[in-house]
Short mmCIF file of C-alpha atoms in Angstrom, two decimals:
data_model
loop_
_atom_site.label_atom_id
_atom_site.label_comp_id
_atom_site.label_asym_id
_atom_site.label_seq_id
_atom_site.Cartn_x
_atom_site.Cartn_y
_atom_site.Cartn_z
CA UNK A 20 -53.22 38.36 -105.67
CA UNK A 21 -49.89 39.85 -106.35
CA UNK A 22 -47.22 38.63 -108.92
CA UNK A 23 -44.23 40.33 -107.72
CA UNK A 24 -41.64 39.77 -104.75
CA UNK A 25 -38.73 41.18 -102.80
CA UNK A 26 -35.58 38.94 -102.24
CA UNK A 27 -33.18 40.71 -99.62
CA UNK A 28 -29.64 39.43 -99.14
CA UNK A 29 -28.61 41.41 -96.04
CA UNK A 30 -24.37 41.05 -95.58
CA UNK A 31 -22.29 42.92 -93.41
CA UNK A 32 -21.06 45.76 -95.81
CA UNK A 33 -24.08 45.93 -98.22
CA UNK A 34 -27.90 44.80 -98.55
CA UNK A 35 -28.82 43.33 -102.29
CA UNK A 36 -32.49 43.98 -102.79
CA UNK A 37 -34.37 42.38 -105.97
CA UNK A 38 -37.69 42.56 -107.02
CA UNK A 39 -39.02 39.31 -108.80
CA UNK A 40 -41.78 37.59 -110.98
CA UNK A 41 -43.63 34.91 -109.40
CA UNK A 42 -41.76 32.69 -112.38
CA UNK A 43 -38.49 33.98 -111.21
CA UNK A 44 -37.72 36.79 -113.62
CA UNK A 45 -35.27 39.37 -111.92
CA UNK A 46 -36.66 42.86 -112.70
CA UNK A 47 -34.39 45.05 -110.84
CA UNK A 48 -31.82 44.98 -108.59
CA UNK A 49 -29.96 47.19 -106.28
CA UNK A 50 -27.88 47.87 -102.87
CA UNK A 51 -27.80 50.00 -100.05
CA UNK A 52 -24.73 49.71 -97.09
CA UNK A 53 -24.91 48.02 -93.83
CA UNK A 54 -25.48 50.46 -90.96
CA UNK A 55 -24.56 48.45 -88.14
CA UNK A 56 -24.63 51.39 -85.62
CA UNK A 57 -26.23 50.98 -82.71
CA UNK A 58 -27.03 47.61 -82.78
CA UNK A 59 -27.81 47.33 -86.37
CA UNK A 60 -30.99 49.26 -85.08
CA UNK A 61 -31.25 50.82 -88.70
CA UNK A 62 -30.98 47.60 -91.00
CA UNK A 63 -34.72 47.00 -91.37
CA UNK A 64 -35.92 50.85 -91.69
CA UNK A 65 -33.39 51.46 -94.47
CA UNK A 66 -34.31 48.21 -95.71
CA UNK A 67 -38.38 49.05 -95.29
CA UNK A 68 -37.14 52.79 -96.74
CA UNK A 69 -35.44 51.42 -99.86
CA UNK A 70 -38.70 49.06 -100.93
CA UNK A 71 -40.97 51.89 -100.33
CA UNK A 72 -39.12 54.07 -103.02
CA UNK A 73 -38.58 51.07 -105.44
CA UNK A 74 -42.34 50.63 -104.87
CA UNK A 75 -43.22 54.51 -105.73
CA UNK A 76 -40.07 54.73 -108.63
CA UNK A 77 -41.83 51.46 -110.64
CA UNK A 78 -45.79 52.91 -109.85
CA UNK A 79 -46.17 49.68 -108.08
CA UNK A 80 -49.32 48.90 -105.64
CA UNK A 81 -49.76 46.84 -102.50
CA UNK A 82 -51.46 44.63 -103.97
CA UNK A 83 -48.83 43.92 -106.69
CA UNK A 84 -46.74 42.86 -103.84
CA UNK A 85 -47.05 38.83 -102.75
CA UNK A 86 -44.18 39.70 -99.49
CA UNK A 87 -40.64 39.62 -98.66
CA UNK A 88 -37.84 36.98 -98.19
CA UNK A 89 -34.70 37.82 -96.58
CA UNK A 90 -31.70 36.36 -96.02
CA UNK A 91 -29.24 37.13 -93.18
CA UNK A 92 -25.96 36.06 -92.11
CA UNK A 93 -26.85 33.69 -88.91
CA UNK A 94 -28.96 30.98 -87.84
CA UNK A 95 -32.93 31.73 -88.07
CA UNK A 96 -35.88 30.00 -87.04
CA UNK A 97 -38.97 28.80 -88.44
CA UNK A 98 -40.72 31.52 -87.03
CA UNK A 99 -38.07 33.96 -88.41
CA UNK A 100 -36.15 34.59 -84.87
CA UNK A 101 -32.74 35.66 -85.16
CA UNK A 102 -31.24 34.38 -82.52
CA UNK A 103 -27.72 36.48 -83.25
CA UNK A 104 -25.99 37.95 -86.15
CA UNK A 105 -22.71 38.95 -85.40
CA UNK A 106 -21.58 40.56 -88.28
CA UNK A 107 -24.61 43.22 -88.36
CA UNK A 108 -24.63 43.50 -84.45
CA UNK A 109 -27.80 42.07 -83.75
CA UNK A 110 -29.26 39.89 -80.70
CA UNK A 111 -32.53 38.11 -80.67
CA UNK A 112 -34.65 39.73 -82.87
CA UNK A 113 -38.05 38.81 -85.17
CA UNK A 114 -36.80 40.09 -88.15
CA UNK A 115 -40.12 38.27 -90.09
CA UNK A 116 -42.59 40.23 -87.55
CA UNK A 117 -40.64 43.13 -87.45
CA UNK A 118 -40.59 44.04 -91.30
CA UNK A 119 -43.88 42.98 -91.69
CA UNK A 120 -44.22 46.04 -89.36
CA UNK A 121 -42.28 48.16 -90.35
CA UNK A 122 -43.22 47.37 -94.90
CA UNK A 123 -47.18 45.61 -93.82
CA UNK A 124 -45.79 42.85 -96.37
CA UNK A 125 -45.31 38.97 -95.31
CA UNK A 126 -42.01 38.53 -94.80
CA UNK A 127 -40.03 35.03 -94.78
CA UNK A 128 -36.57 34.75 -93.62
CA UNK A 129 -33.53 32.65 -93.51
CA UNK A 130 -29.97 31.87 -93.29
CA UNK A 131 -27.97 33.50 -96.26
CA UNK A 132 -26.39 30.19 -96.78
CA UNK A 133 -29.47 28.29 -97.08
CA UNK A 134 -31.10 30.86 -99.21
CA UNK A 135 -28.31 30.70 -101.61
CA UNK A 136 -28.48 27.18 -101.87
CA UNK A 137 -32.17 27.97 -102.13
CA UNK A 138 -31.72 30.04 -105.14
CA UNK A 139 -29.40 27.93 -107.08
CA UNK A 140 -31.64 25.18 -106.84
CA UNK A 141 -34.33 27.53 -108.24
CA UNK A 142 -32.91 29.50 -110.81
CA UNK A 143 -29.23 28.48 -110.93
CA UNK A 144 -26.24 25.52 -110.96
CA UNK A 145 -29.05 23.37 -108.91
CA UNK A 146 -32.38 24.06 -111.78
CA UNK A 147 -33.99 20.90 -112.68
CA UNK A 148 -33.06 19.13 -109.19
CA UNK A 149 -34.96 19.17 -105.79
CA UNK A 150 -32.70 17.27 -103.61
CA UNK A 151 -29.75 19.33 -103.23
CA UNK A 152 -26.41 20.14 -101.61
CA UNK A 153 -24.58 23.34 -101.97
CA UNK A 154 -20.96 24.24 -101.03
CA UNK A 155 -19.89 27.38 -100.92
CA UNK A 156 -15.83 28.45 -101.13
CA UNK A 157 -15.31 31.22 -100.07
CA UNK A 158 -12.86 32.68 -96.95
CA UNK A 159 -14.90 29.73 -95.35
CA UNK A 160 -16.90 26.38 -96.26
CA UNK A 161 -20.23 27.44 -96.53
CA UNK A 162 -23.59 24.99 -96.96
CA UNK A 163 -27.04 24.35 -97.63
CA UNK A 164 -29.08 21.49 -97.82
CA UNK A 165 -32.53 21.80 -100.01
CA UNK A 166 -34.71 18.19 -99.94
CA UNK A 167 -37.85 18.18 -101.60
CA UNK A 168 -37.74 22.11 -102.72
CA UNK A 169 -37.22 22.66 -99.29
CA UNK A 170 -34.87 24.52 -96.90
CA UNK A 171 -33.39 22.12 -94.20
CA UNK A 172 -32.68 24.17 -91.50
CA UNK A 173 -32.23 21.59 -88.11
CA UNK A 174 -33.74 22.47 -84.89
CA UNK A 175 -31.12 25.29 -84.43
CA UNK A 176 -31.41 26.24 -87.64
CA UNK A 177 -27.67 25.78 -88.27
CA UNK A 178 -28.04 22.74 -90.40
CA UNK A 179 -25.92 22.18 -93.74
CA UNK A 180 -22.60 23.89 -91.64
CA UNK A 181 -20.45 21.54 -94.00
CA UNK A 182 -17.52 23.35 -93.34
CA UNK A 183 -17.44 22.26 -90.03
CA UNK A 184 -17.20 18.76 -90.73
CA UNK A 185 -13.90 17.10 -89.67
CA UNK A 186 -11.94 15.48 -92.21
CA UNK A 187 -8.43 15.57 -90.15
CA UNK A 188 -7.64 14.68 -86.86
CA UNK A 189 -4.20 15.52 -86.63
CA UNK A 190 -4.63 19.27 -87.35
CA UNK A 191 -2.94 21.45 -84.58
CA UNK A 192 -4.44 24.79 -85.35
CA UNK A 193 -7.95 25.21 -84.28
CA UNK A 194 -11.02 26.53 -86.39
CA UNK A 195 -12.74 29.66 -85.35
CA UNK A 196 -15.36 27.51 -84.28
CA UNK A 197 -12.74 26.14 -81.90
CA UNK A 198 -12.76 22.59 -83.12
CA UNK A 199 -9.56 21.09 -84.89
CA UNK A 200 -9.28 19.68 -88.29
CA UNK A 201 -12.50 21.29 -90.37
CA UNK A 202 -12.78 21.40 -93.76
CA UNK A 203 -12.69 25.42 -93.45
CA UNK A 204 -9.23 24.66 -92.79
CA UNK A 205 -8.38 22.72 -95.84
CA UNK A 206 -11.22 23.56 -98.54
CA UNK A 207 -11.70 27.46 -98.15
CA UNK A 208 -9.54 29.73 -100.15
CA UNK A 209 -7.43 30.67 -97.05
CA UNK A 210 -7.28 27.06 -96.62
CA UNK A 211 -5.74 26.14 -99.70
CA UNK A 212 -3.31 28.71 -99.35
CA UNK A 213 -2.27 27.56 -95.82
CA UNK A 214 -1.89 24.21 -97.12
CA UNK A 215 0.22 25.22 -99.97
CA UNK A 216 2.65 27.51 -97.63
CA UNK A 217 3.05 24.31 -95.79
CA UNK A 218 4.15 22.20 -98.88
CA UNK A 219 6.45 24.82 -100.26
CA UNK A 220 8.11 25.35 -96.61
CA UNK A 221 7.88 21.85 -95.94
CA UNK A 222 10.10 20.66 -99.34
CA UNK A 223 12.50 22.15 -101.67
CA UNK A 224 10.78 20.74 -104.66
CA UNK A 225 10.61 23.80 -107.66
CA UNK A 226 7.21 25.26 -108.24
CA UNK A 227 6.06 28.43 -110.13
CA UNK A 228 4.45 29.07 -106.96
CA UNK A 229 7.52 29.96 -105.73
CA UNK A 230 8.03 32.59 -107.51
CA UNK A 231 4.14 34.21 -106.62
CA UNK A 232 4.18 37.68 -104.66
CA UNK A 233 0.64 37.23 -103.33
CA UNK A 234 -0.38 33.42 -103.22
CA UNK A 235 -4.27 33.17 -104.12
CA UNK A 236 -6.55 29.88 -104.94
CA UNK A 237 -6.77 31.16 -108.51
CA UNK A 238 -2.64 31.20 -108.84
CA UNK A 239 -2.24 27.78 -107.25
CA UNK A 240 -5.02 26.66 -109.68
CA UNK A 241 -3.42 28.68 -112.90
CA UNK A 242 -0.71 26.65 -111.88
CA UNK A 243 -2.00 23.39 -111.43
CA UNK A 244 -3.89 24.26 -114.52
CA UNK A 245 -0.14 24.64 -116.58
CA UNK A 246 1.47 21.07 -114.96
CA UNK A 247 2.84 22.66 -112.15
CA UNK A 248 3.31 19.21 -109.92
CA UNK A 249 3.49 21.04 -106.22
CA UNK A 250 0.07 22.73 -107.10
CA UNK A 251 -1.63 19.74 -108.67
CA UNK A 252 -0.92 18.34 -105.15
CA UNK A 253 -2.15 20.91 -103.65
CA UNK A 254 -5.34 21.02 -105.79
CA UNK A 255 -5.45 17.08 -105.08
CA UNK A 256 -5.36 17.56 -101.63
CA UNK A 257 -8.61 20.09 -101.28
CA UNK A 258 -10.74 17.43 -103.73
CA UNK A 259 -9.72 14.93 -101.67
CA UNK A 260 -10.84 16.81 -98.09
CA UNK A 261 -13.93 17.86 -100.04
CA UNK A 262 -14.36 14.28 -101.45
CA UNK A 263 -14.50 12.35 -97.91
CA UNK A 264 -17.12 15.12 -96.35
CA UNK A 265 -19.21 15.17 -99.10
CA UNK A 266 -19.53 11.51 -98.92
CA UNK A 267 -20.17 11.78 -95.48
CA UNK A 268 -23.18 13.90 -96.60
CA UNK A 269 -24.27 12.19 -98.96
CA UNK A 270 -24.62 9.32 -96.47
CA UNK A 271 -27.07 10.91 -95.07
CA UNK A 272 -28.85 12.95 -96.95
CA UNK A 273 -28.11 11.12 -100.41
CA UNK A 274 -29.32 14.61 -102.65
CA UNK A 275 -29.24 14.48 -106.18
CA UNK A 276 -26.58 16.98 -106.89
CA UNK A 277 -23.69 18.74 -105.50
CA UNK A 278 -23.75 22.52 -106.52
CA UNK A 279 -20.46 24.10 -105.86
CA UNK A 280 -20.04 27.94 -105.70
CA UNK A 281 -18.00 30.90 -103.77
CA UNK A 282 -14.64 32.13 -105.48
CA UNK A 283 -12.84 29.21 -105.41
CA UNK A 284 -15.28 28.12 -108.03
CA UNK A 285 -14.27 29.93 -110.48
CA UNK A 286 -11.18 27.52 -111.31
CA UNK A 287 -14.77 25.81 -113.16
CA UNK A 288 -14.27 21.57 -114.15
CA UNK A 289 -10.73 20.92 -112.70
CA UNK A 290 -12.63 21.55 -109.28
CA UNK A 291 -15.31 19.63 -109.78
CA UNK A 292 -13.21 16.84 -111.25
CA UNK A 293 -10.93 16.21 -108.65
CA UNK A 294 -14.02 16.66 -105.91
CA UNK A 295 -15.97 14.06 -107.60
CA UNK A 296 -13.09 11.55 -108.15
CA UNK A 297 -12.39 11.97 -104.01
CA UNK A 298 -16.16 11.59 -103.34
CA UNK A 299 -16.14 8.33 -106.12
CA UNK A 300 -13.63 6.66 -104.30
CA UNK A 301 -15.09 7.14 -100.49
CA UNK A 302 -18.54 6.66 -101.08
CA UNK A 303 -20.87 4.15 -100.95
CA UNK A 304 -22.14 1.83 -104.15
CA UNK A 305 -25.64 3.18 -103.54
CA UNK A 306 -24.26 6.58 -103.67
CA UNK A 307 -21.73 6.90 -106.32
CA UNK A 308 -22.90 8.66 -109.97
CA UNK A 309 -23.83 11.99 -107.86
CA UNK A 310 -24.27 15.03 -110.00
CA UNK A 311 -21.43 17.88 -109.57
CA UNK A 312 -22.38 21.15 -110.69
CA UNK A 313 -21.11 24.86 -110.61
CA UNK A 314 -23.26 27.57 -109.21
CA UNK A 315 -24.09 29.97 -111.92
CA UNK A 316 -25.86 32.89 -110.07
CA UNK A 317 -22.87 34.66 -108.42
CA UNK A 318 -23.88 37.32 -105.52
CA UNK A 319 -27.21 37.30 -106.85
CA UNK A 320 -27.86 33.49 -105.20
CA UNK A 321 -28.90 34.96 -102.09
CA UNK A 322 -31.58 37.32 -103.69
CA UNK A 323 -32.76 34.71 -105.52
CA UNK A 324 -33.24 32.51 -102.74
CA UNK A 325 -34.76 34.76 -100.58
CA UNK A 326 -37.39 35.58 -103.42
CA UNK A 327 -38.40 31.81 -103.51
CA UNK A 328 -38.47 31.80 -99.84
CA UNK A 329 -42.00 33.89 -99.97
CA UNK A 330 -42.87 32.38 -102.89
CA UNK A 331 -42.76 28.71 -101.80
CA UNK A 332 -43.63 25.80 -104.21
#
């Protein structure tokens, strides 16, 4: 029996490939780019290519190998069934049987999302936990829910789409999943910047962030960071959208930590403390005291994930 494992992170532009101990020790990492001609028909076989030269470079054998997890930007099934992925121009496809095919190496796949969530609860913000909840903010709300050391992924497998929760009912733009009032549209870095752009237009009150070229998440943070009162609004006004989902979460999954990652993270405990005095003061007795953690792996979550994916318990 083997003692070594492929995670895969396959995104749109790039593939991140790691290979892994069975105790989750990242030996070597790499990327090749997206070819998403003809259907994404060549994903897999560079994918299949790549391992097979990592496998000759490091003098590995077959038997070294325990298999494959891969992640992938779209809702999977148990089975491994794609049923579409967009961004790399895919349909229905096996992607499980197919690179066990194409590599003769079991091959476990799922959502990017989930495997992220996955990996942080392995190896990351999450370690030490097996019920958890992870938000990612990014240029959307990302999520995965992990109970038990396990990957929830729903019938559909498009469980944990937090971002899609609505937390306003007054918004008049729609989401691009065509409903009105997410929390994409409040809690994602273009969010936060919509939201600000309202405030400023909507008041003449002075702000720094006035005087901002390019307005980003990390300069309304900076901001709210030096006293600036529009942006401590501002920053105020994501916890609190953040706060009311998540306790709407909680409600019913009631995990034992909250691990929060994507860019917007990176403004580090003034996030977290505003999210978790939202969530404090909307949840439930039986659900207050909820752990609120960063996510510490970066773009190596999905890897990560992916590697535990084969690996199981």
């Amino acid at each position: 029996m083997g003692n070594l494992c492929f995670g895969i992170d396959i995104g749109g532009t790039s593939v991140k490939l790691g290979l892994f101990t069975q105790d989750g020790e990242l030996l070597d990492n790499w990327e090749i780019p997206t070819r998403k001609e003809e259907k994404g028909s060549f994903i897999l076989r560079d994918v299949a290519a790549s391992l097979e030269k990592k496998i000759a470079e490091k003098s590995l054998k077959e038997e070294d190998i325990i298999g494959i997890g891969i992640g992938v930007p779209g809702p999977v099934k148990e089975d491994g069934t794609v049923i579409q992925c967009v961004n790399l121009g895919w349909g229905i496809i096996n992607v499980a049987k197919e690179m066990k095919a194409l590599t003769g190496f079991e091959t476990k796949v799922g959502n990017d999302a989930n495997v992220a969530a996955l990996g942080e609860m392995w190896q990351g913000g999450g370690k030490g936990y097996q019920d958890i909840i992870m938000v990612t903010l990014g240029t959307g709300v990302g999520g995965g829910v992990i109970l038990g050391g396990k990957i929830v992924t729903g019938s559909n497998g498009a469980a944990g789409e937090i971002g899609h929760i609505t937390v306003s009912y007054d918004e008049p733009e729609s989401c691009n999943c065509t409903k009105h009032g997410c929390l994409e549209q409040f809690a994602s870095a273009t969010g936060i910047v919509k939201e600000t752009r309202r405030m400023l237009e909507g008041s003449t009150e002075a702000s720094s962030l006035r005087e901002v070229s390019s307005l980003s998440a990390k300069a309304i943070f900076d901001a709210a960071k030096e006293g600036d009162a529009l942006a401590l609004r501002c920053v105020d006004q994501l916890g609190r959208y953040l706060g009311i989902a998540l306790s709407h979460v909680a409600a019913v999954v009631d995990p034992e930590a909250f691990v929060i990652g994507g860019g917007v993270s990176k403004a580090g405990e003034m996030l977290l403390d505003v999210i978790k005095k939202h969530f404090e003061q909307n949840v439930m007795l039986a659900l207050k005291g909820k752990e609120f953690k960063l996510a510490t792996l970066g773009n190596d979550a999905g890897i990560y994930g992916s590697a535990k994916l084969i690996l199981g318990k």
